[in-house]
Amino acid sequence: MRILGLGTALPEHAYQLEDRFEIAEHFFLGTERERKLLPVLYERTGVKRRYSAVLNSSDGSLSERQTLYLPRSSSPEYSGPSITQRMEFFEELSGPLALKAVRNAIADSGISPEQITHLVTVSCTGFSAPGFDLFLLRETPLLPSVQRTHVGFMGCHGGLNGLRVARAIAESDPNACVLLCATELCSLHYQYQGGADQIVSNALFADGSIALVGAGQAVQQSKSTSWIAKDSVSHVISESDDMMTWKVRKLGFEMSLSPKLPQLIEEHVRPWLEGWLAEHELQLDDIKSWAVHPGGPRILSSFQKAMQLPDEALSHSRYVLQNFGNMSSTTVFFIIQRMLEEQSQLPCLSIGFGPGITIEAALFID
């Protein structure tokens, strides 16, 4: 499947680092010891700015219209919005953000929306039926006959799962033109209490959307990139189920992250990747660029150490983490967009990590 176009979208307003401290100190209901950890853990994430759909001003103040983050003083027992409230906001906010990314991707591809035959959507931060896939059909010239597939609740590597589905469709039908859209509203799941891992989750995650247009060989292309999604692969590290979890609870979706995760990645990822690349008659030294999901600074550092990569190899991943945060399944495509703009060399290997611990990778060639 050749990539014809890629588009991204962000909410209008963002938190700066100092805004996030103020908000965290106001809302977080943890113990006194946990509250003292807030500035330390927020600094360690390396995130200086991230965008949120629940803000309505550029200075990071809380939304007046969207009352998801209710004042701490509203009730002494208040511990955050219900799952119902959070899903209502997802229904309201996910479609318009996805639409921006889709319009940008279609414009970038140069194709007519009527040429799109398949729509693959991805999200792990909300559930709704009808979902934002049908919102896209209503708000764009996509035909009602477009075939839809949704990849749900797979976590940070979900975008690469969606890419696998899109590639499989394009390879099985050379006339297929596939629109992939991943949309995540992680800030809807801000938790008001919890341990250090929950504080890190609150500090890391952000909102964003991406859309990608890909096509089989028979589709007429007035414009395309040089990138071809060649193959993808998945690997589950044994006995790692509790290292990363993403679970539905009555006060939203709760993330847990084990401090052992970076070490686990460092131990397992290199031999697995070497074996997979050998199937394509490639070695690690043959990979010219890397789009690594920035789950956090320690994960990036562990991956870099395991792969023995120079600092510049992960510069795009670190830039996206610093300026946009961890946007879950959408994040690797923000990295790929920067690489397309800078005409990074191929082959490129994209990799993401999610609950399981599951590792997903995709290989791009020209």
CSV table of C-alpha atoms in Angstrom, one decimal:
chain,number,residue,atom,x,y,z
A,1,MET,CA,0.0,0.0,0.0
A,2,ARG,CA,1.4,3.4,-1.0
A,3,ILE,CA,0.8,6.4,1.2
A,4,LEU,CA,-1.0,9.1,-0.8
A,5,GLY,CA,-1.5,11.6,1.9
A,6,LEU,CA,-1.3,12.2,5.6
A,7,GLY,CA,-3.1,14.8,7.8
A,8,THR,CA,-3.1,15.7,11.5
A,9,ALA,CA,-5.3,17.7,13.8
A,10,LEU,CA,-5.1,19.1,17.3
A,11,PRO,CA,-7.6,20.7,19.6
A,12,GLU,CA,-7.5,24.5,19.6
A,13,HIS,CA,-5.9,25.0,23.0
A,14,ALA,CA,-2.9,23.6,24.8
A,15,TYR,CA,-1.5,23.3,28.3
A,16,GLN,CA,2.0,24.6,28.9
A,17,LEU,CA,4.1,23.0,31.6
A,18,GLU,CA,3.3,25.6,34.2
A,19,ASP,CA,-0.5,25.4,33.5
A,20,ARG,CA,-0.4,21.7,34.1
A,21,PHE,CA,1.2,22.1,37.5
A,22,GLU,CA,-1.6,24.5,38.5
A,23,ILE,CA,-4.3,22.2,37.3
A,24,ALA,CA,-2.8,19.1,38.8
A,25,GLU,CA,-2.4,20.7,42.2
A,26,HIS,CA,-6.0,21.9,42.1
A,27,PHE,CA,-7.6,18.6,41.1
A,28,PHE,CA,-5.4,15.8,42.2
A,29,LEU,CA,-6.8,14.2,45.4
A,30,GLY,CA,-4.0,11.9,46.3
A,31,THR,CA,-2.1,11.8,49.6
A,32,GLU,CA,0.2,14.6,50.7
A,33,ARG,CA,3.2,12.5,49.7
A,34,GLU,CA,1.8,11.9,46.2
A,35,ARG,CA,0.9,15.6,45.8
A,36,LYS,CA,4.6,16.5,46.6
A,37,LEU,CA,5.6,14.2,43.8
A,38,LEU,CA,3.6,16.2,41.2
A,39,PRO,CA,6.2,18.7,40.0
A,40,VAL,CA,9.0,16.0,40.0
A,41,LEU,CA,7.0,13.5,38.0
A,42,TYR,CA,5.6,16.1,35.6
A,43,GLU,CA,9.1,17.4,34.9
A,44,ARG,CA,10.4,13.9,34.3
A,45,THR,CA,7.9,13.2,31.5
A,46,GLY,CA,9.7,15.7,29.2
A,47,VAL,CA,6.4,17.0,28.0
A,48,LYS,CA,6.4,20.8,27.8
A,49,ARG,CA,3.1,21.3,25.9
A,50,ARG,CA,0.1,19.2,25.0
A,51,TYR,CA,-3.3,19.9,23.6
A,52,SER,CA,-6.6,19.2,25.2
A,53,ALA,CA,-10.2,19.2,23.9
A,54,VAL,CA,-11.5,20.2,27.3
A,55,LEU,CA,-9.9,23.7,27.3
A,56,ASN,CA,-11.4,26.8,25.8
A,57,SER,CA,-8.6,29.3,26.2
A,58,SER,CA,-4.9,29.4,25.3
A,59,ASP,CA,-3.8,30.1,28.8
A,60,GLY,CA,-4.7,26.7,30.0
A,61,SER,CA,-7.8,27.7,32.1
A,62,LEU,CA,-10.6,25.2,32.5
A,63,SER,CA,-13.5,25.2,30.1
A,64,GLU,CA,-16.7,27.0,31.1
A,65,ARG,CA,-18.8,25.2,28.6
A,66,GLN,CA,-17.3,21.8,29.0
A,67,THR,CA,-17.5,21.0,32.7
A,68,LEU,CA,-15.6,17.7,32.6
A,69,TYR,CA,-13.1,18.9,35.1
A,70,LEU,CA,-15.3,20.1,38.0
A,71,PRO,CA,-13.9,22.2,40.8
A,72,ARG,CA,-12.4,20.2,43.6
A,73,SER,CA,-14.5,22.2,46.1
A,74,SER,CA,-17.8,21.0,44.5
A,75,SER,CA,-17.9,18.2,47.0
A,76,PRO,CA,-15.4,16.8,49.6
A,77,GLU,CA,-16.1,13.3,48.3
A,78,TYR,CA,-15.8,14.2,44.6
A,79,SER,CA,-13.3,12.0,42.9
A,80,GLY,CA,-13.9,12.8,39.2
A,81,PRO,CA,-16.5,12.6,36.5
A,82,SER,CA,-18.3,9.4,35.8
A,83,ILE,CA,-17.6,7.2,32.9
A,84,THR,CA,-21.0,8.3,31.5
A,85,GLN,CA,-19.9,12.0,31.5
A,86,ARG,CA,-16.6,11.2,29.9
A,87,MET,CA,-18.2,9.2,27.1
A,88,GLU,CA,-20.7,12.0,26.4
A,89,PHE,CA,-17.8,14.3,25.9
A,90,PHE,CA,-16.1,11.8,23.6
A,91,GLU,CA,-19.3,11.6,21.5
A,92,GLU,CA,-19.4,15.4,21.2
A,93,LEU,CA,-15.7,16.1,20.6
A,94,SER,CA,-14.2,13.2,18.7
A,95,GLY,CA,-16.0,13.7,15.4
A,96,PRO,CA,-15.1,17.3,14.7
A,97,LEU,CA,-11.4,16.6,15.6
A,98,ALA,CA,-11.3,13.6,13.3
A,99,LEU,CA,-13.0,15.6,10.5
A,100,LYS,CA,-10.1,18.1,10.6
A,101,ALA,CA,-7.5,15.4,10.2
A,102,VAL,CA,-9.5,13.7,7.4
A,103,ARG,CA,-9.9,16.9,5.4
A,104,ASN,CA,-6.1,17.6,5.8
A,105,ALA,CA,-5.2,14.1,4.6
A,106,ILE,CA,-7.5,14.1,1.6
A,107,ALA,CA,-6.2,17.5,0.6
A,108,ASP,CA,-2.7,16.2,0.9
A,109,SER,CA,-3.4,13.2,-1.2
A,110,GLY,CA,-4.9,15.0,-4.1
A,111,ILE,CA,-7.6,12.4,-4.6
A,112,SER,CA,-11.4,12.9,-4.7
A,113,PRO,CA,-13.2,11.8,-1.5
A,114,GLU,CA,-15.5,9.8,-3.8
A,115,GLN,CA,-12.6,7.5,-4.7
A,116,ILE,CA,-12.3,6.2,-1.1
A,117,THR,CA,-13.7,2.7,-0.8
A,118,HIS,CA,-12.8,1.8,2.8
A,119,LEU,CA,-12.7,3.6,6.1
A,120,VAL,CA,-10.6,2.3,9.0
A,121,THR,CA,-11.0,4.1,12.3
A,122,VAL,CA,-9.0,3.7,15.5
A,123,SER,CA,-9.5,4.8,19.1
A,124,CYS,CA,-8.9,3.6,22.6
A,125,THR,CA,-10.3,6.6,24.5
A,126,GLY,CA,-14.0,6.4,23.8
A,127,PHE,CA,-16.9,4.2,22.8
A,128,SER,CA,-20.0,5.3,20.9
A,129,ALA,CA,-22.3,3.8,18.2
A,130,PRO,CA,-22.9,5.5,15.9
A,131,GLY,CA,-19.3,6.6,16.3
A,132,PHE,CA,-17.0,9.2,14.6
A,133,ASP,CA,-16.8,6.9,11.6
A,134,LEU,CA,-20.4,7.7,10.7
A,135,PHE,CA,-19.8,11.4,11.6
A,136,LEU,CA,-17.1,11.4,8.9
A,137,LEU,CA,-19.5,9.9,6.4
A,138,ARG,CA,-22.1,12.6,7.2
A,139,GLU,CA,-19.7,15.5,7.1
A,140,THR,CA,-17.6,14.6,4.0
A,141,PRO,CA,-18.3,13.6,0.4
A,142,LEU,CA,-17.5,10.0,1.3
A,143,LEU,CA,-19.9,7.6,-0.4
A,144,PRO,CA,-22.4,5.8,1.9
A,145,SER,CA,-21.2,2.5,0.4
A,146,VAL,CA,-17.7,3.0,2.0
A,147,GLN,CA,-16.8,-0.2,3.9
A,148,ARG,CA,-16.0,0.5,7.6
A,149,THR,CA,-13.8,-1.2,10.1
A,150,HIS,CA,-13.1,0.0,13.6
A,151,VAL,CA,-10.0,-0.9,15.7
A,152,GLY,CA,-10.9,-0.3,19.3
A,153,PHE,CA,-9.2,-0.2,22.7
A,154,MET,CA,-5.8,-1.6,21.7
A,155,GLY,CA,-3.8,1.3,23.2
A,156,CYS,CA,-0.8,3.2,22.0
A,157,HIS,CA,0.0,0.8,19.2
A,158,GLY,CA,-3.6,0.8,17.9
A,159,GLY,CA,-2.6,3.1,15.0
A,160,LEU,CA,-0.2,0.5,13.7
A,161,ASN,CA,-3.0,-2.1,14.0
A,162,GLY,CA,-5.2,0.1,11.9
A,163,LEU,CA,-2.4,0.5,9.3
A,164,ARG,CA,-2.2,-3.3,9.1
A,165,VAL,CA,-5.9,-3.5,8.3
A,166,ALA,CA,-5.6,-0.7,5.7
A,167,ARG,CA,-2.6,-2.4,4.1
A,168,ALA,CA,-4.4,-5.8,4.0
A,169,ILE,CA,-7.4,-4.2,2.3
A,170,ALA,CA,-5.2,-2.4,-0.3
A,171,GLU,CA,-3.1,-5.5,-1.0
A,172,SER,CA,-6.1,-7.8,-1.5
A,173,ASP,CA,-7.9,-5.3,-3.8
A,174,PRO,CA,-5.6,-3.2,-6.1
A,175,ASN,CA,-8.6,-0.9,-6.7
A,176,ALA,CA,-9.1,-0.1,-3.1
A,177,CYS,CA,-8.5,3.4,-1.7
A,178,VAL,CA,-8.4,3.3,2.1
A,179,LEU,CA,-8.8,6.2,4.6
A,180,LEU,CA,-7.3,5.5,8.0
A,181,CYS,CA,-8.3,7.8,10.9
A,182,ALA,CA,-7.1,7.5,14.5
A,183,THR,CA,-8.6,9.9,17.1
A,184,GLU,CA,-7.7,10.0,20.8
A,185,LEU,CA,-9.0,12.2,23.6
A,186,CYS,CA,-6.8,11.0,26.4
A,187,SER,CA,-7.5,14.1,28.5
A,188,LEU,CA,-11.0,12.9,29.1
A,189,HIS,CA,-9.5,10.2,31.4
A,190,TYR,CA,-7.7,12.5,33.8
A,191,GLN,CA,-7.8,10.7,37.2
A,192,TYR,CA,-8.2,12.7,40.4
A,193,GLN,CA,-6.3,10.2,42.6
A,194,GLY,CA,-3.9,7.3,42.4
A,195,GLY,CA,-0.3,6.5,42.8
A,196,ALA,CA,2.8,7.6,41.0
A,197,ASP,CA,1.9,5.7,37.8
A,198,GLN,CA,-1.4,7.5,37.6
A,199,ILE,CA,0.3,10.9,38.1
A,200,VAL,CA,2.6,10.0,35.2
A,201,SER,CA,-0.3,9.1,33.0
A,202,ASN,CA,-2.0,12.4,33.9
A,203,ALA,CA,1.2,14.2,32.9
A,204,LEU,CA,1.9,12.3,29.7
A,205,PHE,CA,-1.3,11.9,27.7
A,206,ALA,CA,-2.8,14.3,25.3
A,207,ASP,CA,-5.4,14.7,22.5
A,208,GLY,CA,-4.9,14.5,18.8
A,209,SER,CA,-6.1,13.0,15.5
A,210,ILE,CA,-4.5,11.7,12.3
A,211,ALA,CA,-5.8,10.5,9.0
A,212,LEU,CA,-3.9,8.7,6.2
A,213,VAL,CA,-4.9,7.9,2.7
A,214,GLY,CA,-3.4,4.7,1.2
A,215,ALA,CA,-4.1,2.9,-2.1
A,216,GLY,CA,-3.5,-0.2,-4.1
A,217,GLN,CA,-1.6,-0.3,-7.3
A,218,ALA,CA,-4.5,0.2,-9.7
A,219,VAL,CA,-5.7,3.6,-8.1
A,220,GLN,CA,-4.9,6.6,-10.2
A,221,GLN,CA,-2.5,8.8,-8.3
A,222,SER,CA,-2.0,12.4,-9.1
A,223,LYS,CA,0.2,12.8,-6.1
A,224,SER,CA,1.8,10.3,-3.6
A,225,THR,CA,4.7,10.0,-1.2
A,226,SER,CA,7.5,7.6,-1.9
A,227,TRP,CA,6.5,5.6,1.2
A,228,ILE,CA,5.1,2.1,0.8
A,229,ALA,CA,3.7,0.2,3.8
A,230,LYS,CA,5.5,-3.0,3.1
A,231,ASP,CA,4.8,-5.3,6.1
A,232,SER,CA,3.9,-5.3,9.8
A,233,VAL,CA,4.4,-7.6,12.7
A,234,SER,CA,3.2,-8.2,16.3
A,235,HIS,CA,4.8,-9.7,19.3
A,236,VAL,CA,3.6,-10.3,22.9
A,237,ILE,CA,6.2,-10.5,25.6
A,238,SER,CA,5.3,-13.4,27.9
A,239,GLU,CA,4.3,-12.9,31.5
A,240,SER,CA,4.0,-9.1,31.1
A,241,ASP,CA,0.2,-8.7,31.4
A,242,ASP,CA,0.5,-6.4,34.5
A,243,MET,CA,3.3,-4.2,33.1
A,244,MET,CA,0.8,-1.9,31.3
A,245,THR,CA,-3.0,-1.9,31.6
A,246,TRP,CA,-5.8,0.2,30.3
A,247,LYS,CA,-9.1,-0.6,31.9
A,248,VAL,CA,-12.6,0.7,32.0
A,249,ARG,CA,-13.7,1.8,35.5
A,250,LYS,CA,-16.6,3.9,36.8
A,251,LEU,CA,-14.5,7.0,36.8
A,252,GLY,CA,-13.1,6.6,33.3
A,253,PHE,CA,-10.3,4.6,31.8
A,254,GLU,CA,-7.4,3.9,34.2
A,255,MET,CA,-3.8,3.4,33.0
A,256,SER,CA,-1.2,1.6,35.0
A,257,LEU,CA,2.5,1.6,34.0
A,258,SER,CA,5.1,-0.5,35.7
A,259,PRO,CA,8.6,1.0,36.3
A,260,LYS,CA,10.0,-2.3,34.9
A,261,LEU,CA,8.6,-1.6,31.4
A,262,PRO,CA,11.7,0.2,30.0
A,263,GLN,CA,13.9,-2.7,31.2
A,264,LEU,CA,11.6,-5.2,29.6
A,265,ILE,CA,11.7,-3.4,26.3
A,266,GLU,CA,15.5,-3.2,26.5
A,267,GLU,CA,15.8,-7.0,27.0
A,268,HIS,CA,13.3,-8.2,24.5
A,269,VAL,CA,12.9,-5.9,21.5
A,270,ARG,CA,16.3,-6.2,19.7
A,271,PRO,CA,16.4,-10.0,19.2
A,272,TRP,CA,12.8,-10.0,18.1
A,273,LEU,CA,13.3,-7.2,15.6
A,274,GLU,CA,16.5,-8.8,14.2
A,275,GLY,CA,14.6,-12.0,13.5
A,276,TRP,CA,11.8,-10.2,11.8
A,277,LEU,CA,14.0,-8.0,9.6
A,278,ALA,CA,16.0,-11.0,8.6
A,279,GLU,CA,12.8,-12.3,6.9
A,280,HIS,CA,13.1,-9.3,4.6
A,281,GLU,CA,16.8,-9.7,4.1
A,282,LEU,CA,17.5,-6.7,6.2
A,283,GLN,CA,19.6,-5.9,9.2
A,284,LEU,CA,19.3,-3.2,11.9
A,285,ASP,CA,22.0,-1.2,10.2
A,286,ASP,CA,19.8,-1.1,7.0
A,287,ILE,CA,17.1,0.9,8.7
A,288,LYS,CA,17.7,4.5,7.8
A,289,SER,CA,15.0,6.2,10.0
A,290,TRP,CA,12.9,5.4,13.1
A,291,ALA,CA,9.4,6.4,14.0
A,292,VAL,CA,9.2,5.1,17.6
A,293,HIS,CA,6.2,5.7,19.7
A,294,PRO,CA,7.3,7.9,22.7
A,295,GLY,CA,5.5,6.2,25.5
A,296,GLY,CA,7.7,8.2,27.8
A,297,PRO,CA,11.3,9.4,28.0
A,298,ARG,CA,12.6,6.2,29.7
A,299,ILE,CA,11.0,4.0,27.1
A,300,LEU,CA,12.7,6.0,24.3
A,301,SER,CA,16.0,5.8,26.1
A,302,SER,CA,15.7,2.1,26.7
A,303,PHE,CA,14.8,1.5,23.0
A,304,GLN,CA,17.8,3.7,21.9
A,305,LYS,CA,20.2,1.7,24.2
A,306,ALA,CA,18.9,-1.6,23.0
A,307,MET,CA,19.2,-0.7,19.3
A,308,GLN,CA,22.5,1.2,19.9
A,309,LEU,CA,21.2,4.2,18.0
A,310,PRO,CA,22.6,7.7,18.0
A,311,ASP,CA,20.6,10.5,19.5
A,312,GLU,CA,19.5,11.9,16.2
A,313,ALA,CA,17.7,8.6,15.3
A,314,LEU,CA,15.0,9.4,17.8
A,315,SER,CA,14.9,13.2,17.4
A,316,HIS,CA,11.5,13.2,15.8
A,317,SER,CA,10.0,11.0,18.6
A,318,ARG,CA,11.4,13.3,21.3
A,319,TYR,CA,10.2,16.4,19.5
A,320,VAL,CA,6.6,15.0,19.3
A,321,LEU,CA,6.7,13.9,23.0
A,322,GLN,CA,8.0,17.3,24.1
A,323,ASN,CA,5.6,19.4,22.0
A,324,PHE,CA,2.4,17.3,21.8
A,325,GLY,CA,2.7,14.6,24.6
A,326,ASN,CA,1.6,11.0,24.2
A,327,MET,CA,-1.5,11.0,22.0
A,328,SER,CA,-1.8,7.2,22.2
A,329,SER,CA,-2.5,5.6,18.8
A,330,THR,CA,-2.1,8.8,16.8
A,331,THR,CA,1.4,9.6,18.0
A,332,VAL,CA,3.5,7.6,15.6
A,333,PHE,CA,1.8,9.3,12.6
A,334,PHE,CA,2.7,12.7,13.9
A,335,ILE,CA,6.3,11.5,13.9
A,336,ILE,CA,5.9,10.0,10.3
A,337,GLN,CA,4.4,13.3,9.1
A,338,ARG,CA,7.5,15.2,10.3
A,339,MET,CA,9.7,12.6,8.5
A,340,LEU,CA,7.7,12.9,5.3
A,341,GLU,CA,8.1,16.7,5.4
A,342,GLU,CA,11.9,16.3,5.9
A,343,GLN,CA,12.1,13.5,3.3
A,344,SER,CA,13.7,11.1,5.8
A,345,GLN,CA,15.5,8.2,4.2
A,346,LEU,CA,14.0,4.8,3.8
A,347,PRO,CA,13.6,2.0,4.9
A,348,CYS,CA,11.8,3.3,8.0
A,349,LEU,CA,10.7,1.2,10.9
A,350,SER,CA,7.8,2.4,13.1
A,351,ILE,CA,7.2,0.7,16.4
A,352,GLY,CA,4.8,1.1,19.3
A,353,PHE,CA,4.1,-0.5,22.7
A,354,GLY,CA,0.8,-1.3,24.3
A,355,PRO,CA,-0.9,-3.4,26.9
A,356,GLY,CA,0.2,-7.0,26.9
A,357,ILE,CA,3.1,-6.0,26.7
A,358,THR,CA,2.4,-6.0,23.0
A,359,ILE,CA,4.9,-4.7,20.5
A,360,GLU,CA,3.7,-3.6,17.0
A,361,ALA,CA,6.0,-2.7,14.2
A,362,ALA,CA,5.6,-1.6,10.6
A,363,LEU,CA,8.2,-1.4,7.8
A,364,PHE,CA,8.1,1.3,5.2
A,365,ILE,CA,10.1,1.2,1.9
A,366,ASP,CA,10.3,3.2,-1.3
